[in-house]
């Protein structure tokens, strides 16, 4: 297997990148998790049925994966890279770190 790397980004880096229009946040949590608490500006592509080609065209933005704690986002990034996509970034610490950093969430998925 090729040696893929996943770059850790902090919640602050991701939030700023979204505001600046540089990042597309892709939440790989399951629909029930997203319904309970969601990232404000993410698209949802659940890891359980993950196909990197389900990710919308980032239109020049860099894709950043996110989940609850940062494990599934790494898995998704590695899967996307194995499929030939250069999606090598994730939100380190996931939703737990996002909330700990005081960043907003929304309900309803």
mmCIF file with all atom_site columns, C-alpha atoms in Angstrom:
data_model
loop_
_atom_site.group_PDB
_atom_site.id
_atom_site.type_symbol
_atom_site.label_atom_id
_atom_site.label_alt_id
_atom_site.label_comp_id
_atom_site.label_asym_id
_atom_site.label_entity_id
_atom_site.label_seq_id
_atom_site.pdbx_PDB_ins_code
_atom_site.Cartn_x
_atom_site.Cartn_y
_atom_site.Cartn_z
_atom_site.occupancy
_atom_site.B_iso_or_equiv
_atom_site.pdbx_formal_charge
_atom_site.auth_seq_id
_atom_site.auth_comp_id
_atom_site.auth_asym_id
_atom_site.auth_atom_id
_atom_site.pdbx_PDB_model_num
ATOM 1   C CA . UNK A 1 1   ? 0.000   0.000  0.000  1.00 0.00 ? 1   UNK A CA 1
ATOM 2   C CA . UNK A 1 2   ? 1.231   3.457  -0.849 1.00 0.00 ? 2   UNK A CA 1
ATOM 3   C CA . UNK A 1 3   ? 2.336   5.744  1.931  1.00 0.00 ? 3   UNK A CA 1
ATOM 4   C CA . UNK A 1 4   ? -0.392  8.344  2.227  1.00 0.00 ? 4   UNK A CA 1
ATOM 5   C CA . UNK A 1 5   ? -0.197  11.263 4.602  1.00 0.00 ? 5   UNK A CA 1
ATOM 6   C CA . UNK A 1 6   ? -3.052  13.057 6.319  1.00 0.00 ? 6   UNK A CA 1
ATOM 7   C CA . UNK A 1 7   ? -2.475  16.631 7.439  1.00 0.00 ? 7   UNK A CA 1
ATOM 8   C CA . UNK A 1 8   ? -3.920  17.688 10.786 1.00 0.00 ? 8   UNK A CA 1
ATOM 9   C CA . UNK A 1 9   ? -5.674  21.045 10.836 1.00 0.00 ? 9   UNK A CA 1
ATOM 10  C CA . UNK A 1 10  ? -6.835  22.811 13.988 1.00 0.00 ? 10  UNK A CA 1
ATOM 11  C CA . UNK A 1 11  ? -10.470 23.907 14.399 1.00 0.00 ? 11  UNK A CA 1
ATOM 12  C CA . UNK A 1 12  ? -9.354  27.535 14.076 1.00 0.00 ? 12  UNK A CA 1
ATOM 13  C CA . UNK A 1 13  ? -7.501  26.812 10.814 1.00 0.00 ? 13  UNK A CA 1
ATOM 14  C CA . UNK A 1 14  ? -10.502 24.990 9.379  1.00 0.00 ? 14  UNK A CA 1
ATOM 15  C CA . UNK A 1 15  ? -12.999 27.656 10.468 1.00 0.00 ? 15  UNK A CA 1
ATOM 16  C CA . UNK A 1 16  ? -10.870 30.411 8.938  1.00 0.00 ? 16  UNK A CA 1
ATOM 17  C CA . UNK A 1 17  ? -10.370 28.409 5.749  1.00 0.00 ? 17  UNK A CA 1
ATOM 18  C CA . UNK A 1 18  ? -14.134 27.966 5.376  1.00 0.00 ? 18  UNK A CA 1
ATOM 19  C CA . UNK A 1 19  ? -14.755 31.690 5.906  1.00 0.00 ? 19  UNK A CA 1
ATOM 20  C CA . UNK A 1 20  ? -11.970 32.542 3.438  1.00 0.00 ? 20  UNK A CA 1
ATOM 21  C CA . UNK A 1 21  ? -13.479 30.177 0.870  1.00 0.00 ? 21  UNK A CA 1
ATOM 22  C CA . UNK A 1 22  ? -10.406 27.916 0.820  1.00 0.00 ? 22  UNK A CA 1
ATOM 23  C CA . UNK A 1 23  ? -11.853 24.771 2.410  1.00 0.00 ? 23  UNK A CA 1
ATOM 24  C CA . UNK A 1 24  ? -14.814 22.512 1.736  1.00 0.00 ? 24  UNK A CA 1
ATOM 25  C CA . UNK A 1 25  ? -15.639 20.681 4.959  1.00 0.00 ? 25  UNK A CA 1
ATOM 26  C CA . UNK A 1 26  ? -16.825 17.096 4.429  1.00 0.00 ? 26  UNK A CA 1
ATOM 27  C CA . UNK A 1 27  ? -18.453 15.506 7.487  1.00 0.00 ? 27  UNK A CA 1
ATOM 28  C CA . UNK A 1 28  ? -18.120 11.705 7.357  1.00 0.00 ? 28  UNK A CA 1
ATOM 29  C CA . UNK A 1 29  ? -20.275 11.014 10.442 1.00 0.00 ? 29  UNK A CA 1
ATOM 30  C CA . UNK A 1 30  ? -23.547 9.114  10.181 1.00 0.00 ? 30  UNK A CA 1
ATOM 31  C CA . UNK A 1 31  ? -26.889 10.886 9.552  1.00 0.00 ? 31  UNK A CA 1
ATOM 32  C CA . UNK A 1 32  ? -28.114 10.355 13.130 1.00 0.00 ? 32  UNK A CA 1
ATOM 33  C CA . UNK A 1 33  ? -24.968 12.043 14.478 1.00 0.00 ? 33  UNK A CA 1
ATOM 34  C CA . UNK A 1 34  ? -25.312 14.927 12.054 1.00 0.00 ? 34  UNK A CA 1
ATOM 35  C CA . UNK A 1 35  ? -28.994 15.345 12.950 1.00 0.00 ? 35  UNK A CA 1
ATOM 36  C CA . UNK A 1 36  ? -28.038 15.762 16.611 1.00 0.00 ? 36  UNK A CA 1
ATOM 37  C CA . UNK A 1 37  ? -25.221 18.213 15.974 1.00 0.00 ? 37  UNK A CA 1
ATOM 38  C CA . UNK A 1 38  ? -23.757 19.428 12.705 1.00 0.00 ? 38  UNK A CA 1
ATOM 39  C CA . UNK A 1 39  ? -20.916 21.547 11.442 1.00 0.00 ? 39  UNK A CA 1
ATOM 40  C CA . UNK A 1 40  ? -22.500 24.755 10.106 1.00 0.00 ? 40  UNK A CA 1
ATOM 41  C CA . UNK A 1 41  ? -21.018 24.632 6.598  1.00 0.00 ? 41  UNK A CA 1
ATOM 42  C CA . UNK A 1 42  ? -20.255 20.977 5.894  1.00 0.00 ? 42  UNK A CA 1
ATOM 43  C CA . UNK A 1 43  ? -21.452 18.538 3.277  1.00 0.00 ? 43  UNK A CA 1
ATOM 44  C CA . UNK A 1 44  ? -22.224 15.078 4.650  1.00 0.00 ? 44  UNK A CA 1
ATOM 45  C CA . UNK A 1 45  ? -20.746 11.944 3.061  1.00 0.00 ? 45  UNK A CA 1
ATOM 46  C CA . UNK A 1 46  ? -21.105 9.169  5.695  1.00 0.00 ? 46  UNK A CA 1
ATOM 47  C CA . UNK A 1 47  ? -18.115 6.876  6.107  1.00 0.00 ? 47  UNK A CA 1
ATOM 48  C CA . UNK A 1 48  ? -20.353 3.780  6.328  1.00 0.00 ? 48  UNK A CA 1
ATOM 49  C CA . UNK A 1 49  ? -21.223 4.192  2.645  1.00 0.00 ? 49  UNK A CA 1
ATOM 50  C CA . UNK A 1 50  ? -18.200 6.278  1.722  1.00 0.00 ? 50  UNK A CA 1
ATOM 51  C CA . UNK A 1 51  ? -17.466 6.884  -1.929 1.00 0.00 ? 51  UNK A CA 1
ATOM 52  C CA . UNK A 1 52  ? -15.073 9.759  -2.550 1.00 0.00 ? 52  UNK A CA 1
ATOM 53  C CA . UNK A 1 53  ? -16.922 10.466 -5.784 1.00 0.00 ? 53  UNK A CA 1
ATOM 54  C CA . UNK A 1 54  ? -20.008 11.411 -3.735 1.00 0.00 ? 54  UNK A CA 1
ATOM 55  C CA . UNK A 1 55  ? -18.127 14.512 -2.568 1.00 0.00 ? 55  UNK A CA 1
ATOM 56  C CA . UNK A 1 56  ? -19.401 17.551 -4.467 1.00 0.00 ? 56  UNK A CA 1
ATOM 57  C CA . UNK A 1 57  ? -16.989 19.348 -6.762 1.00 0.00 ? 57  UNK A CA 1
ATOM 58  C CA . UNK A 1 58  ? -14.940 21.508 -4.369 1.00 0.00 ? 58  UNK A CA 1
ATOM 59  C CA . UNK A 1 59  ? -14.666 24.142 -7.128 1.00 0.00 ? 59  UNK A CA 1
ATOM 60  C CA . UNK A 1 60  ? -11.073 24.996 -6.364 1.00 0.00 ? 60  UNK A CA 1
ATOM 61  C CA . UNK A 1 61  ? -11.370 24.609 -2.604 1.00 0.00 ? 61  UNK A CA 1
ATOM 62  C CA . UNK A 1 62  ? -9.369  22.078 -0.623 1.00 0.00 ? 62  UNK A CA 1
ATOM 63  C CA . UNK A 1 63  ? -11.394 19.246 0.877  1.00 0.00 ? 63  UNK A CA 1
ATOM 64  C CA . UNK A 1 64  ? -11.099 18.842 4.657  1.00 0.00 ? 64  UNK A CA 1
ATOM 65  C CA . UNK A 1 65  ? -12.651 15.790 6.304  1.00 0.00 ? 65  UNK A CA 1
ATOM 66  C CA . UNK A 1 66  ? -14.267 15.933 9.736  1.00 0.00 ? 66  UNK A CA 1
ATOM 67  C CA . UNK A 1 67  ? -15.943 13.489 12.122 1.00 0.00 ? 67  UNK A CA 1
ATOM 68  C CA . UNK A 1 68  ? -16.534 13.249 15.879 1.00 0.00 ? 68  UNK A CA 1
ATOM 69  C CA . UNK A 1 69  ? -13.017 12.746 17.201 1.00 0.00 ? 69  UNK A CA 1
ATOM 70  C CA . UNK A 1 70  ? -10.684 12.698 14.185 1.00 0.00 ? 70  UNK A CA 1
ATOM 71  C CA . UNK A 1 71  ? -10.426 8.943  13.496 1.00 0.00 ? 71  UNK A CA 1
ATOM 72  C CA . UNK A 1 72  ? -13.004 8.481  10.718 1.00 0.00 ? 72  UNK A CA 1
ATOM 73  C CA . UNK A 1 73  ? -11.833 11.645 8.985  1.00 0.00 ? 73  UNK A CA 1
ATOM 74  C CA . UNK A 1 74  ? -8.349  10.122 8.644  1.00 0.00 ? 74  UNK A CA 1
ATOM 75  C CA . UNK A 1 75  ? -9.905  6.923  7.263  1.00 0.00 ? 75  UNK A CA 1
ATOM 76  C CA . UNK A 1 76  ? -11.890 8.932  4.711  1.00 0.00 ? 76  UNK A CA 1
ATOM 77  C CA . UNK A 1 77  ? -8.832  10.911 3.654  1.00 0.00 ? 77  UNK A CA 1
ATOM 78  C CA . UNK A 1 78  ? -6.795  7.744  3.164  1.00 0.00 ? 78  UNK A CA 1
ATOM 79  C CA . UNK A 1 79  ? -9.635  6.168  1.162  1.00 0.00 ? 79  UNK A CA 1
ATOM 80  C CA . UNK A 1 80  ? -9.904  9.246  -1.071 1.00 0.00 ? 80  UNK A CA 1
ATOM 81  C CA . UNK A 1 81  ? -6.129  9.295  -1.614 1.00 0.00 ? 81  UNK A CA 1
ATOM 82  C CA . UNK A 1 82  ? -6.170  5.573  -2.444 1.00 0.00 ? 82  UNK A CA 1
ATOM 83  C CA . UNK A 1 83  ? -8.772  6.455  -5.070 1.00 0.00 ? 83  UNK A CA 1
ATOM 84  C CA . UNK A 1 84  ? -6.418  9.011  -6.606 1.00 0.00 ? 84  UNK A CA 1
ATOM 85  C CA . UNK A 1 85  ? -7.838  12.178 -5.058 1.00 0.00 ? 85  UNK A CA 1
ATOM 86  C CA . UNK A 1 86  ? -5.522  14.660 -3.362 1.00 0.00 ? 86  UNK A CA 1
ATOM 87  C CA . UNK A 1 87  ? -7.753  15.102 -0.301 1.00 0.00 ? 87  UNK A CA 1
ATOM 88  C CA . UNK A 1 88  ? -5.118  14.965 2.424  1.00 0.00 ? 88  UNK A CA 1
ATOM 89  C CA . UNK A 1 89  ? -6.519  17.231 5.146  1.00 0.00 ? 89  UNK A CA 1
ATOM 90  C CA . UNK A 1 90  ? -8.688  16.588 8.172  1.00 0.00 ? 90  UNK A CA 1
ATOM 91  C CA . UNK A 1 91  ? -9.968  18.386 11.240 1.00 0.00 ? 91  UNK A CA 1
ATOM 92  C CA . UNK A 1 92  ? -7.817  17.051 14.075 1.00 0.00 ? 92  UNK A CA 1
ATOM 93  C CA . UNK A 1 93  ? -9.980  16.220 17.079 1.00 0.00 ? 93  UNK A CA 1
ATOM 94  C CA . UNK A 1 94  ? -13.213 16.427 15.086 1.00 0.00 ? 94  UNK A CA 1
ATOM 95  C CA . UNK A 1 95  ? -16.440 17.788 16.550 1.00 0.00 ? 95  UNK A CA 1
ATOM 96  C CA . UNK A 1 96  ? -15.082 17.422 20.082 1.00 0.00 ? 96  UNK A CA 1
ATOM 97  C CA . UNK A 1 97  ? -12.220 19.806 19.311 1.00 0.00 ? 97  UNK A CA 1
ATOM 98  C CA . UNK A 1 98  ? -14.497 22.085 17.247 1.00 0.00 ? 98  UNK A CA 1
ATOM 99  C CA . UNK A 1 99  ? -16.816 22.594 20.225 1.00 0.00 ? 99  UNK A CA 1
ATOM 100 C CA . UNK A 1 100 ? -13.919 22.854 22.685 1.00 0.00 ? 100 UNK A CA 1
ATOM 101 C CA . UNK A 1 101 ? -12.612 25.715 20.539 1.00 0.00 ? 101 UNK A CA 1
ATOM 102 C CA . UNK A 1 102 ? -15.961 27.492 20.988 1.00 0.00 ? 102 UNK A CA 1
ATOM 103 C CA . UNK A 1 103 ? -16.949 27.208 17.328 1.00 0.00 ? 103 UNK A CA 1
ATOM 104 C CA . UNK A 1 104 ? -20.634 27.103 16.372 1.00 0.00 ? 104 UNK A CA 1
ATOM 105 C CA . UNK A 1 105 ? -22.670 24.008 15.566 1.00 0.00 ? 105 UNK A CA 1
ATOM 106 C CA . UNK A 1 106 ? -26.192 23.607 14.340 1.00 0.00 ? 106 UNK A CA 1
ATOM 107 C CA . UNK A 1 107 ? -28.884 20.997 14.817 1.00 0.00 ? 107 UNK A CA 1
ATOM 108 C CA . UNK A 1 108 ? -30.900 19.262 12.178 1.00 0.00 ? 108 UNK A CA 1
ATOM 109 C CA . UNK A 1 109 ? -28.106 18.088 9.882  1.00 0.00 ? 109 UNK A CA 1
#
